[in-house]
mmCIF file of C-alpha atoms in Angstrom:
data_model
loop_
_atom_site.group_PDB
_atom_site.id
_atom_site.type_symbol
_atom_site.label_atom_id
_atom_site.label_comp_id
_atom_site.label_asym_id
_atom_site.label_seq_id
_atom_site.Cartn_x
_atom_site.Cartn_y
_atom_site.Cartn_z
ATOM 1 C CA MET A 15 0.000 0.000 0.000
ATOM 2 C CA VAL A 16 2.878 2.364 0.900
ATOM 3 C CA ASN A 17 4.613 1.746 -2.379
ATOM 4 C CA LEU A 18 1.389 2.454 -4.285
ATOM 5 C CA ILE A 19 0.978 5.827 -2.613
ATOM 6 C CA LYS A 20 4.590 6.756 -3.300
ATOM 7 C CA ASN A 21 4.281 5.788 -6.959
ATOM 8 C CA THR A 22 1.119 7.838 -7.293
ATOM 9 C CA ASN A 23 2.826 10.924 -5.823
ATOM 10 C CA VAL A 24 5.792 10.518 -8.082
ATOM 11 C CA LYS A 25 3.536 10.331 -11.123
ATOM 12 C CA LYS A 26 1.649 13.439 -10.016
ATOM 13 C CA ASN A 27 4.849 15.387 -9.532
ATOM 14 C CA PHE A 28 6.171 14.243 -12.892
ATOM 15 C CA VAL A 29 2.964 15.395 -14.633
ATOM 16 C CA LEU A 30 3.115 18.772 -12.879
ATOM 17 C CA ILE A 31 6.756 19.323 -13.817
ATOM 18 C CA LEU A 32 6.128 18.247 -17.428
ATOM 19 C CA THR A 33 3.128 20.589 -17.682
ATOM 20 C CA PHE A 34 5.177 23.456 -16.274
ATOM 21 C CA PHE A 35 7.908 23.023 -18.865
ATOM 22 C CA LEU A 36 5.362 22.686 -21.685
ATOM 23 C CA ILE A 37 3.740 25.986 -20.656
ATOM 24 C CA ILE A 38 7.115 27.689 -20.690
ATOM 25 C CA ALA A 39 8.021 26.176 -24.053
ATOM 26 C CA CYS A 40 4.716 27.209 -25.655
ATOM 27 C CA SER A 41 4.714 30.730 -24.271
ATOM 28 C CA GLN A 42 5.315 33.567 -26.779
ATOM 29 C CA GLN A 43 8.979 34.376 -27.222
ATOM 30 C CA HIS A 44 10.179 37.927 -27.870
ATOM 31 C CA TYR A 45 13.147 38.410 -30.136
ATOM 32 C CA TYR A 46 15.145 41.594 -30.689
ATOM 33 C CA VAL A 47 17.622 42.618 -33.390
ATOM 34 C CA THR A 48 20.986 43.053 -31.736
ATOM 35 C CA ARG A 49 23.256 43.113 -34.780
ATOM 36 C CA VAL A 50 22.992 43.501 -38.590
ATOM 37 C CA GLU A 51 25.647 42.086 -40.854
ATOM 38 C CA ALA A 52 26.031 42.741 -44.593
ATOM 39 C CA LYS A 53 27.890 40.804 -47.189
ATOM 40 C CA LYS A 54 28.551 41.756 -50.817
ATOM 41 C CA ILE A 55 27.606 39.034 -53.252
ATOM 42 C CA THR A 56 28.730 39.281 -56.872
ATOM 43 C CA VAL A 57 25.755 38.472 -59.101
ATOM 44 C CA LEU A 58 27.613 38.553 -62.388
ATOM 45 C CA LYS A 59 31.277 38.823 -63.099
ATOM 46 C CA GLU A 60 33.248 38.886 -66.253
ATOM 47 C CA ASN A 61 34.248 35.369 -67.113
ATOM 48 C CA THR A 62 34.743 33.132 -70.094
ATOM 49 C CA GLU A 63 31.067 32.146 -70.228
ATOM 50 C CA THR A 64 29.636 35.698 -70.277
ATOM 51 C CA THR A 65 32.258 36.796 -72.801
ATOM 52 C CA ALA A 66 31.247 33.928 -75.084
ATOM 53 C CA ILE A 67 27.571 34.916 -74.797
ATOM 54 C CA GLU A 68 28.375 38.546 -75.596
ATOM 55 C CA SER A 69 30.411 37.496 -78.626
ATOM 56 C CA PHE A 70 27.527 35.340 -79.840
ATOM 57 C CA ILE A 71 24.963 38.150 -79.455
ATOM 58 C CA LYS A 72 27.108 40.978 -80.844
ATOM 59 C CA PRO A 73 26.615 40.372 -84.609
ATOM 60 C CA TYR A 74 22.851 40.082 -84.160
ATOM 61 C CA ARG A 75 22.743 43.308 -82.154
ATOM 62 C CA GLU A 76 24.836 45.122 -84.731
ATOM 63 C CA ASN A 77 22.599 43.880 -87.539
ATOM 64 C CA ILE A 78 19.451 45.046 -85.728
ATOM 65 C CA ASP A 79 21.006 48.441 -84.959
ATOM 66 C CA HIS A 80 22.000 48.803 -88.609
ATOM 67 C CA ASP A 81 18.434 48.105 -89.778
ATOM 68 C CA LEU A 82 16.856 50.411 -87.193
ATOM 69 C CA ASN A 83 19.212 53.313 -87.912
ATOM 70 C CA ALA A 84 19.167 53.098 -91.717
ATOM 71 C CA VAL A 85 17.769 56.325 -93.195
ATOM 72 C CA LEU A 86 14.431 55.728 -94.925
ATOM 73 C CA SER A 87 13.023 59.208 -95.466
ATOM 74 C CA PHE A 88 13.357 62.874 -94.504
ATOM 75 C CA ALA A 89 11.147 65.231 -92.497
ATOM 76 C CA PRO A 90 11.503 68.890 -93.572
ATOM 77 C CA GLU A 91 10.265 70.024 -90.157
ATOM 78 C CA ASN A 92 9.006 68.566 -86.886
ATOM 79 C CA ILE A 93 5.752 66.695 -87.402
ATOM 80 C CA GLU A 94 3.900 67.146 -84.121
ATOM 81 C CA LYS A 95 0.849 65.617 -82.455
ATOM 82 C CA ILE A 96 -0.169 68.944 -80.946
ATOM 83 C CA GLY A 97 -3.621 70.254 -81.820
ATOM 84 C CA ILE A 98 -7.252 70.485 -80.687
ATOM 85 C CA TRP A 99 -9.233 68.525 -83.286
ATOM 86 C CA GLN A 100 -6.511 67.364 -85.659
ATOM 87 C CA THR A 101 -2.710 67.390 -85.805
ATOM 88 C CA PRO A 102 -0.125 67.061 -88.586
ATOM 89 C CA MET A 103 1.050 63.787 -87.035
ATOM 90 C CA GLY A 104 -2.470 62.412 -86.727
ATOM 91 C CA ASN A 105 -3.378 63.436 -90.268
ATOM 92 C CA LEU A 106 -0.257 61.734 -91.605
ATOM 93 C CA LEU A 107 -0.834 58.453 -89.749
ATOM 94 C CA ALA A 108 -4.517 58.350 -90.684
ATOM 95 C CA ASP A 109 -3.799 59.009 -94.363
ATOM 96 C CA VAL A 110 -0.967 56.480 -94.539
ATOM 97 C CA THR A 111 -2.997 53.781 -92.761
ATOM 98 C CA PHE A 112 -6.003 54.490 -94.976
ATOM 99 C CA GLN A 113 -4.043 54.347 -98.239
ATOM 100 C CA ARG A 114 -1.904 51.282 -97.579
ATOM 101 C CA GLY A 115 -4.685 49.440 -95.760
ATOM 102 C CA ASN A 116 -7.080 50.112 -98.620
ATOM 103 C CA THR A 117 -4.722 48.464 -101.098
ATOM 104 C CA VAL A 118 -4.701 45.261 -99.030
ATOM 105 C CA PHE A 119 -8.459 45.392 -98.385
ATOM 106 C CA LYS A 120 -9.289 45.771 -102.089
ATOM 107 C CA THR A 121 -7.081 42.833 -102.992
ATOM 108 C CA ARG A 122 -8.445 40.504 -100.326
ATOM 109 C CA GLU A 123 -12.103 41.498 -100.040
ATOM 110 C CA ASN A 124 -12.783 43.422 -103.262
ATOM 111 C CA LYS A 125 -14.115 46.265 -101.093
ATOM 112 C CA THR A 126 -12.896 49.782 -100.359
ATOM 113 C CA ILE A 127 -12.288 51.517 -97.054
ATOM 114 C CA ASP A 128 -14.325 54.645 -96.303
ATOM 115 C CA ILE A 129 -12.817 55.988 -93.083
ATOM 116 C CA CYS A 130 -9.713 55.635 -90.951
ATOM 117 C CA LEU A 131 -9.851 56.244 -87.205
ATOM 118 C CA LEU A 132 -6.942 55.736 -84.809
ATOM 119 C CA ASN A 133 -6.411 57.081 -81.301
ATOM 120 C CA ASN A 134 -4.319 60.027 -80.223
ATOM 121 C CA GLY A 135 -2.895 58.100 -77.264
ATOM 122 C CA GLY A 136 -1.474 55.476 -79.621
ATOM 123 C CA ILE A 137 0.959 58.055 -81.007
ATOM 124 C CA ARG A 138 3.819 58.022 -78.514
ATOM 125 C CA THR A 139 6.016 60.740 -80.003
ATOM 126 C CA ALA A 140 6.488 63.123 -82.920
ATOM 127 C CA ILE A 141 8.693 62.834 -85.999
ATOM 128 C CA PRO A 142 11.692 65.146 -85.503
ATOM 129 C CA LYS A 143 13.045 67.263 -88.326
ATOM 130 C CA GLY A 144 15.765 65.490 -90.299
ATOM 131 C CA ASP A 145 16.472 61.937 -91.344
ATOM 132 C CA VAL A 146 13.729 59.429 -90.569
ATOM 133 C CA THR A 147 14.561 55.820 -89.721
ATOM 134 C CA ALA A 148 12.789 52.622 -88.785
ATOM 135 C CA LYS A 149 13.722 53.438 -85.201
ATOM 136 C CA ASN A 150 11.457 56.484 -85.434
ATOM 137 C CA ALA A 151 8.571 54.205 -86.385
ATOM 138 C CA PHE A 152 9.201 52.014 -83.329
ATOM 139 C CA GLU A 153 9.271 55.111 -81.120
ATOM 140 C CA ILE A 154 6.030 56.429 -82.601
ATOM 141 C CA MET A 155 4.235 53.078 -82.386
ATOM 142 C CA PRO A 156 5.952 50.780 -79.880
ATOM 143 C CA PHE A 157 2.931 48.486 -79.631
ATOM 144 C CA GLU A 158 2.181 45.413 -81.730
ATOM 145 C CA ASN A 159 -1.245 46.607 -82.916
ATOM 146 C CA LYS A 160 -2.517 45.371 -86.277
ATOM 147 C CA ALA A 161 -4.773 47.076 -88.795
ATOM 148 C CA VAL A 162 -8.324 45.759 -88.983
ATOM 149 C CA VAL A 163 -11.366 46.919 -90.917
ATOM 150 C CA VAL A 164 -14.732 47.056 -89.171
ATOM 151 C CA ALA A 165 -18.042 47.274 -91.060
ATOM 152 C CA LEU A 166 -20.230 49.850 -89.291
ATOM 153 C CA LYS A 167 -23.791 50.954 -89.904
ATOM 154 C CA THR A 168 -24.632 54.644 -90.264
ATOM 155 C CA GLU A 169 -25.879 54.626 -86.680
ATOM 156 C CA GLN A 170 -22.423 53.672 -85.419
ATOM 157 C CA ILE A 171 -20.766 56.312 -87.611
ATOM 158 C CA LEU A 172 -22.897 58.909 -85.819
ATOM 159 C CA GLU A 173 -21.771 57.423 -82.495
ATOM 160 C CA LEU A 174 -18.183 57.750 -83.718
ATOM 161 C CA ILE A 175 -18.747 61.437 -84.453
ATOM 162 C CA ASN A 176 -20.332 62.037 -81.036
ATOM 163 C CA TYR A 177 -17.296 60.345 -79.477
ATOM 164 C CA PHE A 178 -15.159 63.087 -81.031
ATOM 165 C CA ILE A 179 -17.469 65.867 -79.874
ATOM 166 C CA LEU A 180 -17.661 64.628 -76.280
ATOM 167 C CA GLY A 181 -13.995 63.682 -75.958
ATOM 168 C CA LYS A 182 -12.530 66.766 -77.654
ATOM 169 C CA LYS A 183 -9.336 64.939 -78.625
ATOM 170 C CA ALA A 184 -7.382 65.008 -81.865
ATOM 171 C CA HIS A 185 -7.741 61.365 -82.836
ATOM 172 C CA PRO A 186 -6.245 60.617 -86.280
ATOM 173 C CA LEU A 187 -9.082 60.717 -88.834
ATOM 174 C CA ALA A 188 -9.167 60.300 -92.615
ATOM 175 C CA GLY A 189 -11.917 59.895 -95.201
ATOM 176 C CA MET A 190 -14.481 61.934 -93.277
ATOM 177 C CA THR A 191 -15.041 65.606 -92.453
ATOM 178 C CA PHE A 192 -17.714 67.403 -90.426
ATOM 179 C CA THR A 193 -18.491 70.669 -88.689
ATOM 180 C CA ILE A 194 -19.433 71.043 -85.025
ATOM 181 C CA SER A 195 -22.167 73.552 -84.212
ATOM 182 C CA ASN A 196 -23.443 73.798 -80.614
ATOM 183 C CA ASN A 197 -22.027 70.321 -79.901
ATOM 184 C CA VAL A 198 -23.911 68.851 -82.865
ATOM 185 C CA ALA A 199 -22.296 67.573 -86.076
ATOM 186 C CA LYS A 200 -23.394 68.943 -89.424
ATOM 187 C CA ASN A 201 -22.140 68.779 -93.011
ATOM 188 C CA ILE A 202 -20.931 65.221 -92.483
ATOM 189 C CA MET A 203 -19.039 64.106 -95.565
ATOM 190 C CA ILE A 204 -17.583 60.649 -96.184
ATOM 191 C CA GLN A 205 -15.330 60.281 -99.199
ATOM 192 C CA GLY A 206 -16.579 63.652 -100.388
ATOM 193 C CA LYS A 207 -20.257 62.621 -100.244
ATOM 194 C CA PRO A 208 -22.941 63.380 -97.639
ATOM 195 C CA ILE A 209 -23.431 60.591 -95.102
ATOM 196 C CA GLU A 210 -26.213 58.179 -96.097
ATOM 197 C CA ASN A 211 -28.781 56.410 -93.954
ATOM 198 C CA ASP A 212 -28.929 52.610 -93.873
ATOM 199 C CA LYS A 213 -25.477 52.173 -95.361
ATOM 200 C CA ILE A 214 -22.496 50.071 -94.349
ATOM 201 C CA TYR A 215 -19.217 51.946 -94.019
ATOM 202 C CA TYR A 216 -15.827 50.262 -93.770
ATOM 203 C CA VAL A 217 -13.561 51.798 -91.137
ATOM 204 C CA ILE A 218 -9.910 50.875 -90.751
ATOM 205 C CA THR A 219 -8.547 51.053 -87.205
ATOM 206 C CA SER A 220 -6.341 49.066 -84.820
ATOM 207 C CA ASP A 221 -7.242 45.703 -83.329
ATOM 208 C CA TYR A 222 -7.082 47.369 -79.897
ATOM 209 C CA LEU A 223 -9.727 49.950 -80.783
ATOM 210 C CA SER A 224 -11.887 47.448 -82.651
ATOM 211 C CA ASN A 225 -12.367 45.637 -79.342
ATOM 212 C CA GLY A 226 -13.633 48.798 -77.643
ATOM 213 C CA GLY A 227 -10.276 50.142 -76.489
ATOM 214 C CA ASP A 228 -10.133 53.811 -75.469
ATOM 215 C CA LYS A 229 -13.908 53.538 -74.839
ATOM 216 C CA MET A 230 -14.657 53.305 -78.581
ATOM 217 C CA ASP A 231 -17.541 50.946 -77.883
ATOM 218 C CA PHE A 232 -19.202 51.654 -81.238
ATOM 219 C CA PHE A 233 -16.627 49.378 -82.891
ATOM 220 C CA LYS A 234 -17.960 46.414 -80.895
ATOM 221 C CA LYS A 235 -21.295 46.880 -82.696
ATOM 222 C CA GLY A 236 -19.739 46.251 -86.102
ATOM 223 C CA ILE A 237 -21.401 43.653 -88.290
ATOM 224 C CA ALA A 238 -18.072 42.292 -89.585
ATOM 225 C CA THR A 239 -14.356 42.601 -88.862
ATOM 226 C CA TYR A 240 -11.507 41.953 -91.303
ATOM 227 C CA ASP A 241 -7.970 41.358 -90.030
ATOM 228 C CA LEU A 242 -5.468 42.727 -92.559
ATOM 229 C CA ASP A 243 -2.555 41.007 -90.770
ATOM 230 C CA TYR A 244 -0.569 44.215 -91.201
ATOM 231 C CA LYS A 245 0.972 45.935 -88.176
ATOM 232 C CA LEU A 246 0.417 49.677 -87.983
ATOM 233 C CA ARG A 247 4.133 50.154 -87.347
ATOM 234 C CA ASN A 248 4.999 48.194 -90.498
ATOM 235 C CA ILE A 249 2.547 50.300 -92.477
ATOM 236 C CA LEU A 250 4.484 53.357 -91.337
ATOM 237 C CA ILE A 251 7.887 51.813 -92.093
ATOM 238 C CA ASP A 252 6.762 50.768 -95.598
ATOM 239 C CA TYR A 253 5.523 54.302 -96.190
ATOM 240 C CA PHE A 254 8.848 55.790 -95.085
ATOM 241 C CA LYS A 255 10.685 53.497 -97.483
ATOM 242 C CA GLU A 256 8.633 54.733 -100.433
ATOM 243 C CA THR A 257 8.576 58.433 -99.508
ATOM 244 C CA LYS A 258 11.688 60.574 -99.875
ATOM 245 C CA ILE A 259 10.250 63.647 -98.161
ATOM 246 C CA ILE A 260 7.395 63.346 -95.675
ATOM 247 C CA PRO A 261 4.649 65.906 -96.330
ATOM 248 C CA ILE A 262 3.246 68.206 -93.656
ATOM 249 C CA ILE A 263 -0.537 67.660 -93.714
ATOM 250 C CA ASN A 264 -2.445 70.528 -92.121
ATOM 251 C CA ASP A 265 -5.860 70.282 -93.803
ATOM 252 C CA ILE A 266 -8.946 70.694 -91.601
ATOM 253 C CA ARG A 267 -11.093 67.600 -91.083
ATOM 254 C CA ILE A 268 -13.115 68.692 -88.069
ATOM 255 C CA SER A 269 -14.107 72.342 -87.924
ATOM 256 C CA ILE A 270 -16.030 74.495 -85.449
ATOM 257 C CA GLU A 271 -18.787 76.762 -86.699
ATOM 258 C CA LYS A 272 -18.273 80.302 -85.460
#
């Protein structure tokens, strides 16, 4: 009986001691920063391997630089994207896209383009006075947008015009002119003819805008879309190659009635 009592007490004491240590071990510990050490680690150093890679890449880089810096055309003065309703830069891009896109569209679809509409924000810089290179084209249009043609009803053309009036931005426009009077469009002309009701007009734009980019939701209502598989940047480069001196296009496409 005595031994049983002693064993029981020992077990109780053991459990109490074990519990005490578990509580201490599980309690929240507080740690403090007492010292900060720094060590410089070399991420890349000149060695045989990196030199070999550089030697392999060098001819490709030089070839690309040669192509980008080759003179394609000449700008007699700065061609800017500064303006209220239209700009020399916007007029140029719209005209070039319209003309070269129309050639492809006629060949593929046996149809003709009526209007070109791009967005002012898509023009990233101006063309500086002097020699013009492919590099300039990449700076103007660094994105990979392609030219597409969207078939729009007259109703959507009127939405397009209202987009201009409400937004008051100089988006590149070609093939259409109109006058704004008290925030209403009048004298709307498309390809030199008054706009017609119940007609389908073919508008060339970028694939980005055709999907409603820049809030041009009227493009999403198109009844057909034709992918020309022709990047807008390449359109510009091809134009530079065929044009010795780039014209300054200042004609008025959107006017305000006074």
